[in-house]
Amino acid sequence: MSWHEQPWPSPGYDHEYGYSGWAQQPYPSQQPETAQQLYPSQQPETAQQPYPPQQPETEQPYPPLQPDPAPLPSPRETPVDAEAEEEKPPPRPPGRDRYFDTLRAVALIRVVGYHTFGWAWAGMVFPSMGIMFGLAGTLMAKSLERPAVEVVRSRMRRLLPPFWFWGVFVVLAMLVHGWMPGREIVFWVVPLGDPPGNAWGEQAWEILWYLRTYLWFVLLSPLLLRVFRLAPVPVLLLSLAPIVVFHLLWEPPDDRLGSALTDLATFLFCWILGFAHRDRVLERLKPFAVVVLSLAAIGFGGWYAFTHQAETGSYDLDDIPLAQAFWSAGYVTLLMWAKAYFRIDFAWLTRFRRTDRLVTVFNSRAVTIYLWHEIALILAVPLIDLFWDVPAFEKWLPLESQWFMFGVGWVLIAVFVLVCGWVEDVAGKKKPQLLPGGRPARMNP
């Protein structure tokens, strides 16, 4: 505000307005020095003056007028440093949580690593599938603030087109290699059961159990969420009961129905745990109880896996549903409780523009990466075989290393993301992009 827009200061408020340099001087008298006071009855001439004697104008003039300060530039008129603008992180979709997004990205990397190296301990270090179901349950609870039919239809629309696009290539390849489909081919349209296939394409289609389980959870979520909100903590604890019943009392049949029931029971706790996080149930629990029960579940899952290796030949959690259920339950509970208790959001990630962009790509292309990563690893083998025909490659490249195949696999995954990822944009009713999270086009003023 310029000086002429401020109220003229009075002697009692000089310091407030910044006129302390002349605060002790009153206004110059407007009467001649010999003139009688205007109100002699109220203030005799001999009365003590309330203010210091007035000085002539020639002795103490008013402070000189200062020119208006230069106005601050408007935000629209402020020049923008082009280099600084380039350092800004790309915009993220509203409502996204960088902590959850990072967990999902790491989970996908772990899945690819497991299918490359076959490490039995990988599921214990980072139980990717339990984490992904937990995150999906959280997002589903959030989405169900809208009408349930609309949410289920939206989820199926986002999942099925990328699955169909991928399935066309897999089905055609199996047909070329002698596969004769039957009525079960309907599961290639809606994967409520494991889609059929031949042994030649098994490595590609065996990963579809996750999509089948996810789809069933989506269909059951309106009912599950209603039951959960009746008694959140008891329902959460009882969600481990089905896998215990299947292990001790009744073993599901070895068919499509049995596989679906087993997988639903294995990850039911993680899915409902996502509800608990969304409804802030974890924040109301005592930290000591949460930590102790989570560690107990992890301990039981690990003990059961190591003491029952004879049944499967390994302690791999993927082969032992009961151990997988308890290990994932304890592990994912600690991750989600820590986020709620310590207010973890990974907001600092936005300072690292390239890493933040990579996390965005992983989350926006999660279905594409999951579906195509096995095909990428399959194609990496004959591609590396061609490298042996080049003497320089044979001498200088570690062609026999699994790590080299892991790297080649990620190169091919990147190709599939560029070539096929746009299907996820179309399924989500978005404008197709080569890579998501890019800087929007600059608008002309």
Coordinates of N, CA and C in Angstrom, one line a residue, residues 30-216:
Q30 N -2.3 26.3 13.8 CA -2.9 27.1 12.7 C -3.3 28.5 13.0
Q31 N -3.1 28.9 14.3 CA -3.4 30.3 14.8 C -2.1 31.1 14.9
P32 N -2.2 32.5 14.8 CA -1.0 33.3 15.1 C -0.6 33.1 16.5
E33 N 0.8 33.4 16.7 CA 1.4 33.2 18.0 C 0.7 34.0 19.1
T34 N 0.1 35.2 18.8 CA -0.5 36.1 19.8 C -2.0 35.9 19.9
A35 N -2.5 35.0 19.1 CA -4.0 34.8 19.1 C -4.4 34.1 20.4
Q36 N -5.7 34.4 20.9 CA -6.2 33.8 22.1 C -6.6 32.4 21.8
Q37 N -6.5 31.5 22.8 CA -6.9 30.1 22.5 C -8.4 30.1 22.1
L38 N -8.7 29.1 21.3 CA -10.0 29.0 20.7 C -11.1 28.8 21.8
Y39 N -10.8 28.0 22.8 CA -11.7 27.7 23.9 C -11.1 28.1 25.2
P40 N -11.2 29.4 25.5 CA -10.5 29.8 26.8 C -11.2 29.3 28.0
S41 N -12.6 29.0 28.0 CA -13.3 28.5 29.1 C -12.8 27.1 29.5
Q42 N -12.5 26.3 28.6 CA -12.1 24.9 28.8 C -10.6 24.8 29.1
Q43 N -9.8 25.7 28.7 CA -8.4 25.6 28.9 C -7.8 27.0 29.1
P44 N -7.6 27.4 30.3 CA -7.1 28.8 30.5 C -5.7 28.9 30.0
E45 N -5.3 30.2 29.8 CA -4.0 30.4 29.2 C -2.9 30.0 30.1
T46 N -3.2 30.0 31.5 CA -2.1 29.6 32.4 C -2.0 28.1 32.6
A47 N -3.0 27.4 32.1 CA -3.0 25.9 32.2 C -1.8 25.3 31.5
Q48 N -1.4 24.2 32.1 CA -0.2 23.5 31.5 C -0.6 22.9 30.1
Q49 N 0.2 23.2 29.2 CA -0.2 22.7 27.8 C 0.0 21.1 27.8
P50 N -1.0 20.5 27.2 CA -0.9 19.0 27.2 C 0.2 18.5 26.2
Y51 N 0.5 19.3 25.3 CA 1.5 18.9 24.4 C 2.7 19.9 24.4
P52 N 3.9 19.5 23.9 CA 5.0 20.5 23.9 C 4.6 21.7 23.1
P53 N 5.2 22.8 23.4 CA 4.9 24.1 22.6 C 5.0 23.9 21.1
Q54 N 4.1 24.5 20.5 CA 4.1 24.5 19.0 C 5.3 25.2 18.4
Q55 N 5.8 24.7 17.4 CA 6.9 25.3 16.7 C 6.5 25.9 15.4
P56 N 7.1 27.0 15.0 CA 6.7 27.5 13.7 C 7.1 26.5 12.6
E57 N 6.4 26.7 11.5 CA 6.6 25.7 10.4 C 8.0 25.8 9.9
T58 N 8.6 27.0 10.0 CA 10.0 27.1 9.5 C 11.0 26.3 10.3
E59 N 10.7 26.0 11.6 CA 11.6 25.3 12.4 C 11.5 23.7 12.2
Q60 N 10.3 23.2 12.0 CA 10.1 21.8 11.8 C 9.1 21.5 10.8
P61 N 9.4 21.5 9.6 CA 8.5 21.2 8.5 C 8.0 19.7 8.6
Y62 N 6.9 19.5 7.8 CA 6.5 18.1 7.7 C 7.6 17.3 7.0
P63 N 7.6 16.0 7.2 CA 8.6 15.2 6.5 C 8.3 15.3 5.0
P64 N 9.4 15.3 4.2 CA 9.2 15.4 2.8 C 8.4 14.2 2.2
L65 N 7.6 14.5 1.3 CA 6.9 13.4 0.6 C 7.8 12.5 -0.1
Q66 N 7.5 11.1 0.0 CA 8.4 10.1 -0.7 C 7.6 9.7 -1.9
P67 N 8.3 9.4 -2.9 CA 7.6 8.8 -4.1 C 7.0 7.4 -3.8
D68 N 6.0 7.1 -4.5 CA 5.4 5.7 -4.3 C 6.4 4.7 -4.6
P69 N 6.5 3.6 -3.7 CA 7.4 2.6 -4.0 C 7.0 1.8 -5.3
A70 N 8.0 1.2 -5.9 CA 7.6 0.5 -7.1 C 6.7 -0.7 -6.8
P71 N 5.6 -0.8 -7.5 CA 4.7 -1.9 -7.2 C 5.3 -3.3 -7.4
L72 N 4.9 -4.3 -6.5 CA 5.4 -5.6 -6.7 C 4.8 -6.2 -8.0
P73 N 5.6 -7.0 -8.7 CA 5.1 -7.5 -9.9 C 4.0 -8.5 -9.7
S74 N 3.0 -8.6 -10.5 CA 2.0 -9.6 -10.4 C 2.5 -11.0 -10.7
P75 N 2.0 -12.0 -10.1 CA 2.5 -13.3 -10.3 C 2.5 -13.7 -11.8
R76 N 1.5 -13.2 -12.6 CA 1.5 -13.5 -14.0 C 2.6 -12.7 -14.7
E77 N 3.0 -11.6 -14.1 CA 4.0 -10.8 -14.8 C 5.4 -11.1 -14.4
T78 N 5.6 -12.0 -13.3 CA 6.9 -12.4 -12.9 C 7.6 -13.2 -13.9
P79 N 8.8 -12.9 -14.3 CA 9.5 -13.7 -15.2 C 9.8 -15.1 -14.7
V80 N 9.7 -16.1 -15.5 CA 10.0 -17.5 -15.0 C 11.3 -17.9 -15.6
D81 N 12.2 -18.4 -14.7 CA 13.4 -19.0 -15.1 C 13.2 -20.3 -15.8
A82 N 13.6 -20.4 -17.1 CA 13.4 -21.6 -17.9 C 14.0 -22.8 -17.3
E83 N 15.3 -22.6 -16.8 CA 16.0 -23.7 -16.2 C 15.3 -24.2 -14.9
A84 N 14.8 -23.3 -14.1 CA 14.2 -23.6 -12.9 C 12.9 -24.4 -13.2
E85 N 12.2 -23.9 -14.2 CA 10.9 -24.6 -14.6 C 11.2 -26.0 -15.0
E86 N 12.3 -26.2 -15.7 CA 12.6 -27.6 -16.1 C 12.8 -28.5 -15.0
E87 N 13.2 -28.0 -13.8 CA 13.5 -28.8 -12.7 C 12.3 -29.2 -11.9
K88 N 11.1 -28.6 -12.2 CA 9.9 -28.9 -11.5 C 9.5 -30.4 -11.8
P89 N 9.1 -31.1 -10.8 CA 8.7 -32.5 -11.1 C 7.4 -32.5 -11.9
P90 N 7.2 -33.6 -12.7 CA 6.0 -33.7 -13.5 C 4.7 -33.8 -12.6
P91 N 3.6 -33.2 -13.0 CA 2.4 -33.3 -12.1 C 2.0 -34.7 -11.9
R92 N 1.4 -35.0 -10.7 CA 0.9 -36.3 -10.4 C -0.6 -36.3 -10.3
P93 N -1.2 -37.4 -10.6 CA -2.7 -37.4 -10.5 C -3.1 -37.0 -9.1
P94 N -4.2 -36.3 -9.0 CA -4.7 -35.9 -7.6 C -5.0 -37.1 -6.8
G95 N -4.7 -37.0 -5.5 CA -5.0 -38.0 -4.5 C -4.0 -39.2 -4.5
R96 N -3.0 -39.2 -5.3 CA -2.0 -40.2 -5.3 C -1.1 -40.1 -4.0
D97 N -0.7 -41.2 -3.5 CA 0.2 -41.2 -2.3 C 1.5 -41.8 -2.8
R98 N 2.6 -41.0 -2.6 CA 3.9 -41.5 -3.1 C 4.4 -42.7 -2.4
Y99 N 4.0 -42.8 -1.1 CA 4.5 -44.0 -0.3 C 3.9 -45.3 -0.9
F100 N 2.6 -45.3 -1.2 CA 2.0 -46.4 -1.8 C 2.5 -46.6 -3.2
D101 N 2.6 -45.6 -4.0 CA 3.1 -45.7 -5.3 C 4.5 -46.3 -5.4
T102 N 5.3 -46.0 -4.4 CA 6.7 -46.5 -4.4 C 6.6 -48.0 -4.0
L103 N 5.8 -48.4 -3.1 CA 5.6 -49.8 -2.7 C 5.2 -50.6 -3.9
R104 N 4.3 -50.1 -4.7 CA 3.8 -50.8 -5.8 C 4.9 -51.0 -6.9
A105 N 5.7 -50.0 -7.1 CA 6.8 -50.0 -8.0 C 7.8 -51.1 -7.6
V106 N 8.2 -51.0 -6.3 CA 9.1 -52.0 -5.8 C 8.6 -53.4 -5.9
A107 N 7.3 -53.6 -5.6 CA 6.6 -54.9 -5.7 C 6.7 -55.5 -7.2
L108 N 6.5 -54.6 -8.2 CA 6.6 -55.1 -9.5 C 8.1 -55.5 -9.9
I109 N 9.0 -54.7 -9.4 CA 10.5 -55.0 -9.6 C 10.8 -56.4 -9.0
R110 N 10.3 -56.6 -7.8 CA 10.5 -57.8 -7.1 C 9.9 -59.0 -7.8
V111 N 8.7 -58.8 -8.4 CA 8.1 -59.9 -9.2 C 8.9 -60.3 -10.4
V112 N 9.4 -59.3 -11.1 CA 10.3 -59.6 -12.3 C 11.6 -60.3 -11.8
G113 N 12.1 -59.8 -10.7 CA 13.3 -60.5 -10.2 C 13.1 -61.9 -9.8
Y114 N 12.0 -62.2 -9.1 CA 11.7 -63.5 -8.7 C 11.5 -64.4 -9.9
H115 N 10.8 -64.0 -10.9 CA 10.6 -64.8 -12.1 C 11.9 -65.0 -12.9
T116 N 12.9 -64.1 -12.7 CA 14.2 -64.2 -13.4 C 15.1 -65.2 -12.6
F117 N 15.3 -65.0 -11.3 CA 16.3 -65.7 -10.6 C 15.7 -66.9 -9.8
G118 N 14.3 -66.9 -9.5 CA 13.7 -67.9 -8.8 C 14.1 -68.0 -7.3
W119 N 14.5 -66.8 -6.7 CA 14.9 -66.8 -5.3 C 13.7 -67.2 -4.4
A120 N 13.9 -68.2 -3.6 CA 12.8 -68.6 -2.6 C 12.7 -67.6 -1.5
W121 N 13.8 -66.9 -1.2 CA 13.7 -65.9 -0.1 C 13.1 -64.6 -0.5
A122 N 12.9 -64.4 -1.8 CA 12.4 -63.1 -2.2 C 11.0 -62.7 -1.6
G123 N 10.2 -63.7 -1.5 CA 8.8 -63.4 -0.9 C 8.9 -63.0 0.5
M124 N 9.9 -63.5 1.3 CA 10.1 -63.1 2.7 C 10.7 -61.7 2.8
V125 N 11.6 -61.4 1.9 CA 12.2 -60.0 2.0 C 11.1 -59.0 1.6
F126 N 10.3 -59.3 0.6 CA 9.3 -58.3 0.2 C 8.1 -59.1 -0.4
P127 N 7.1 -59.3 0.4 CA 5.9 -60.1 -0.1 C 5.1 -59.3 -1.1
S128 N 5.5 -59.3 -2.4 CA 4.9 -58.4 -3.3 C 3.4 -58.5 -3.5
M129 N 2.9 -59.8 -3.6 CA 1.5 -60.0 -3.9 C 0.7 -59.5 -2.7
G130 N 1.1 -59.8 -1.5 CA 0.3 -59.3 -0.3 C 0.3 -57.8 -0.3
I131 N 1.4 -57.2 -0.6 CA 1.4 -55.7 -0.6 C 0.5 -55.2 -1.7
M132 N 0.5 -55.8 -2.9 CA -0.3 -55.3 -4.0 C -1.8 -55.4 -3.7
F133 N -2.2 -56.6 -3.0 CA -3.6 -56.7 -2.7 C -4.0 -55.7 -1.6
G134 N -3.1 -55.5 -0.6 CA -3.4 -54.5 0.4 C -3.6 -53.1 -0.2
L135 N -2.7 -52.7 -1.1 CA -2.9 -51.4 -1.7 C -4.2 -51.3 -2.5
A136 N -4.5 -52.4 -3.3 CA -5.7 -52.4 -4.0 C -6.9 -52.3 -3.2
G137 N -6.9 -53.0 -2.0 CA -8.0 -52.9 -1.1 C -8.2 -51.5 -0.6
T138 N -7.1 -50.7 -0.3 CA -7.3 -49.4 0.1 C -7.9 -48.5 -0.9
L139 N -7.5 -48.6 -2.2 CA -8.1 -47.9 -3.3 C -9.5 -48.3 -3.5
M140 N -9.8 -49.5 -3.4 CA -11.2 -50.0 -3.6 C -12.1 -49.4 -2.5
A141 N -11.7 -49.3 -1.3 CA -12.5 -48.7 -0.2 C -12.7 -47.3 -0.5
K142 N -11.7 -46.6 -1.0 CA -11.9 -45.2 -1.3 C -12.9 -45.0 -2.5
S143 N -12.8 -45.9 -3.5 CA -13.7 -45.8 -4.7 C -15.1 -46.1 -4.3
L144 N -15.3 -46.9 -3.3 CA -16.7 -47.3 -2.9 C -17.4 -46.2 -2.2
E145 N -16.9 -45.0 -2.1 CA -17.6 -43.9 -1.6 C -18.6 -43.5 -2.7
R146 N -18.4 -44.0 -3.9 CA -19.3 -43.8 -5.0 C -20.2 -45.0 -5.1
P147 N -21.3 -45.0 -5.9 CA -22.2 -46.2 -6.0 C -21.4 -47.5 -6.4
A148 N -21.7 -48.6 -5.8 CA -20.9 -49.8 -6.0 C -20.9 -50.3 -7.4
V149 N -22.1 -50.3 -8.1 CA -22.2 -50.8 -9.4 C -21.2 -50.0 -10.3
E150 N -21.2 -48.7 -10.2 CA -20.3 -47.8 -11.0 C -18.9 -48.1 -10.7
V151 N -18.5 -48.4 -9.5 CA -17.1 -48.7 -9.1 C -16.7 -50.0 -9.7
V152 N -17.5 -51.0 -9.6 CA -17.2 -52.4 -10.1 C -17.0 -52.3 -11.6
R153 N -17.9 -51.6 -12.3 CA -17.9 -51.5 -13.7 C -16.6 -50.7 -14.2
S154 N -16.2 -49.7 -13.4 CA -15.0 -48.9 -13.7 C -13.8 -49.8 -13.6
R155 N -13.7 -50.6 -12.5 CA -12.6 -51.5 -12.3 C -12.4 -52.5 -13.4
M156 N -13.5 -53.1 -13.8 CA -13.5 -54.1 -14.8 C -13.1 -53.5 -16.2
R157 N -13.6 -52.3 -16.4 CA -13.2 -51.6 -17.7 C -11.7 -51.3 -17.7
R158 N -11.1 -51.0 -16.6 CA -9.7 -50.7 -16.6 C -8.9 -52.0 -16.7
L159 N -9.4 -53.1 -16.2 CA -8.6 -54.3 -16.2 C -8.7 -55.1 -17.5
L160 N -9.9 -55.3 -18.0 CA -10.2 -56.2 -19.1 C -9.6 -55.8 -20.4
P161 N -9.7 -54.6 -20.9 CA -9.1 -54.3 -22.2 C -7.6 -54.6 -22.3
P162 N -6.7 -54.2 -21.3 CA -5.3 -54.6 -21.4 C -5.1 -56.1 -21.4
F163 N -6.0 -56.8 -20.6 CA -6.0 -58.3 -20.6 C -6.3 -58.9 -22.0
W164 N -7.4 -58.3 -22.6 CA -7.8 -58.8 -23.9 C -6.7 -58.6 -24.9
F165 N -6.1 -57.4 -24.9 CA -5.1 -57.0 -25.9 C -3.9 -58.0 -25.7
W166 N -3.5 -58.3 -24.5 CA -2.4 -59.2 -24.3 C -2.8 -60.6 -24.6
G167 N -4.0 -61.0 -24.3 CA -4.5 -62.3 -24.6 C -4.6 -62.7 -26.0
V168 N -4.8 -61.7 -26.9 CA -4.9 -62.0 -28.4 C -3.6 -62.6 -28.8
F169 N -2.5 -62.0 -28.4 CA -1.1 -62.5 -28.8 C -0.8 -63.9 -28.2
V170 N -1.2 -64.1 -26.9 CA -0.9 -65.3 -26.3 C -1.7 -66.5 -26.9
V171 N -3.0 -66.2 -27.1 CA -3.9 -67.3 -27.6 C -3.5 -67.6 -29.0
L172 N -3.2 -66.6 -29.9 CA -2.8 -66.9 -31.2 C -1.5 -67.7 -31.3
A173 N -0.5 -67.4 -30.4 CA 0.7 -68.1 -30.3 C 0.5 -69.6 -29.9
M174 N -0.4 -69.8 -29.0 CA -0.7 -71.2 -28.5 C -1.4 -72.0 -29.6
L175 N -2.3 -71.3 -30.3 CA -3.0 -71.9 -31.4 C -2.0 -72.4 -32.5
V176 N -1.1 -71.5 -32.8 CA 0.0 -71.9 -33.8 C 0.8 -73.1 -33.3
H177 N 0.9 -73.2 -32.0 CA 1.7 -74.3 -31.5 C 0.8 -75.5 -31.0
G178 N -0.3 -75.7 -31.7 CA -1.1 -76.9 -31.5 C -2.1 -76.9 -30.4
W179 N -2.5 -75.8 -29.8 CA -3.5 -75.8 -28.8 C -4.9 -75.9 -29.3
M180 N -5.7 -76.8 -28.8 CA -7.1 -76.9 -29.2 C -8.0 -76.5 -28.0
P181 N -8.6 -75.3 -28.1 CA -9.4 -74.8 -27.0 C -10.8 -75.4 -26.9
G182 N -11.3 -75.5 -25.7 CA -12.7 -76.0 -25.6 C -13.6 -74.9 -25.0
R183 N -14.6 -75.3 -24.3 CA -15.6 -74.3 -23.8 C -14.9 -73.4 -22.7
E184 N -13.8 -73.9 -22.1 CA -13.2 -73.0 -21.1 C -12.5 -71.8 -21.7
I185 N -12.6 -71.6 -23.0 CA -12.0 -70.4 -23.6 C -12.7 -69.2 -23.1
V186 N -13.9 -69.3 -22.6 CA -14.7 -68.2 -22.1 C -13.9 -67.5 -21.0
F187 N -13.0 -68.2 -20.3 CA -12.2 -67.5 -19.2 C -11.1 -66.6 -19.8
W188 N -10.9 -66.6 -21.1 CA -10.1 -65.6 -21.8 C -10.9 -64.3 -22.1
V189 N -12.2 -64.4 -21.8 CA -13.0 -63.2 -22.0 C -13.1 -62.5 -20.6
V190 N -13.6 -63.2 -19.6 CA -13.7 -62.8 -18.2 C -12.9 -63.8 -17.4
P191 N -11.8 -63.4 -16.8 CA -11.0 -64.4 -16.1 C -11.4 -64.7 -14.7
L192 N -12.7 -65.1 -14.5 CA -13.2 -65.5 -13.2 C -12.6 -66.8 -12.8
G193 N -12.0 -67.6 -13.7 CA -11.3 -68.8 -13.5 C -10.0 -68.7 -14.2
D194 N -9.1 -69.6 -14.0 CA -7.8 -69.6 -14.7 C -8.1 -69.9 -16.1
P195 N -7.7 -69.0 -17.0 CA -7.8 -69.3 -18.5 C -7.0 -70.5 -18.9
P196 N -7.6 -71.3 -19.8 CA -6.9 -72.5 -20.3 C -5.7 -72.2 -21.2
G197 N -4.9 -73.2 -21.4 CA -3.8 -73.0 -22.3 C -3.0 -74.3 -22.4
N198 N -2.0 -74.4 -23.3 CA -1.1 -75.5 -23.4 C 0.2 -75.3 -22.7
A199 N 1.0 -76.4 -22.6 CA 2.3 -76.3 -21.9 C 3.2 -75.3 -22.5
W200 N 3.1 -75.1 -23.8 CA 4.0 -74.3 -24.5 C 3.9 -72.8 -24.0
G201 N 2.7 -72.4 -23.7 CA 2.5 -71.0 -23.3 C 2.3 -70.9 -21.8
E202 N 2.6 -71.9 -21.0 CA 2.3 -71.9 -19.6 C 3.0 -70.8 -18.8
Q203 N 4.3 -70.6 -19.2 CA 5.0 -69.5 -18.5 C 4.4 -68.2 -18.7
A204 N 3.7 -68.0 -19.8 CA 3.1 -66.7 -20.0 C 1.8 -66.5 -19.3
W205 N 0.9 -67.6 -19.3 CA -0.4 -67.4 -18.7 C -0.5 -67.9 -17.3
E206 N 0.5 -68.5 -16.7 CA 0.4 -68.9 -15.3 C 0.3 -67.7 -14.3
I207 N 0.7 -66.5 -14.7 CA 0.6 -65.4 -13.8 C -0.8 -64.8 -13.7
L208 N -1.8 -65.3 -14.5 CA -3.1 -64.8 -14.5 C -3.9 -65.1 -13.2
W209 N -3.3 -65.9 -12.3 CA -4.0 -66.1 -11.1 C -4.2 -64.8 -10.3
Y210 N -3.3 -63.9 -10.4 CA -3.4 -62.6 -9.7 C -4.6 -61.8 -10.3
L211 N -4.7 -61.7 -11.6 CA -5.9 -61.0 -12.2 C -7.2 -61.6 -11.8
R212 N -7.2 -63.0 -11.8 CA -8.4 -63.7 -11.4 C -8.8 -63.4 -9.9
T213 N -7.8 -63.4 -9.0 CA -8.1 -63.1 -7.6 C -8.5 -61.7 -7.4
Y214 N -7.8 -60.8 -8.1 CA -8.1 -59.4 -8.0 C -9.6 -59.1 -8.5
L215 N -10.0 -59.7 -9.6 CA -11.3 -59.5 -10.1 C -12.4 -60.0 -9.1
W216 N -12.1 -61.2 -8.5 CA -13.1 -61.7 -7.5 C -13.2 -60.7 -6.3

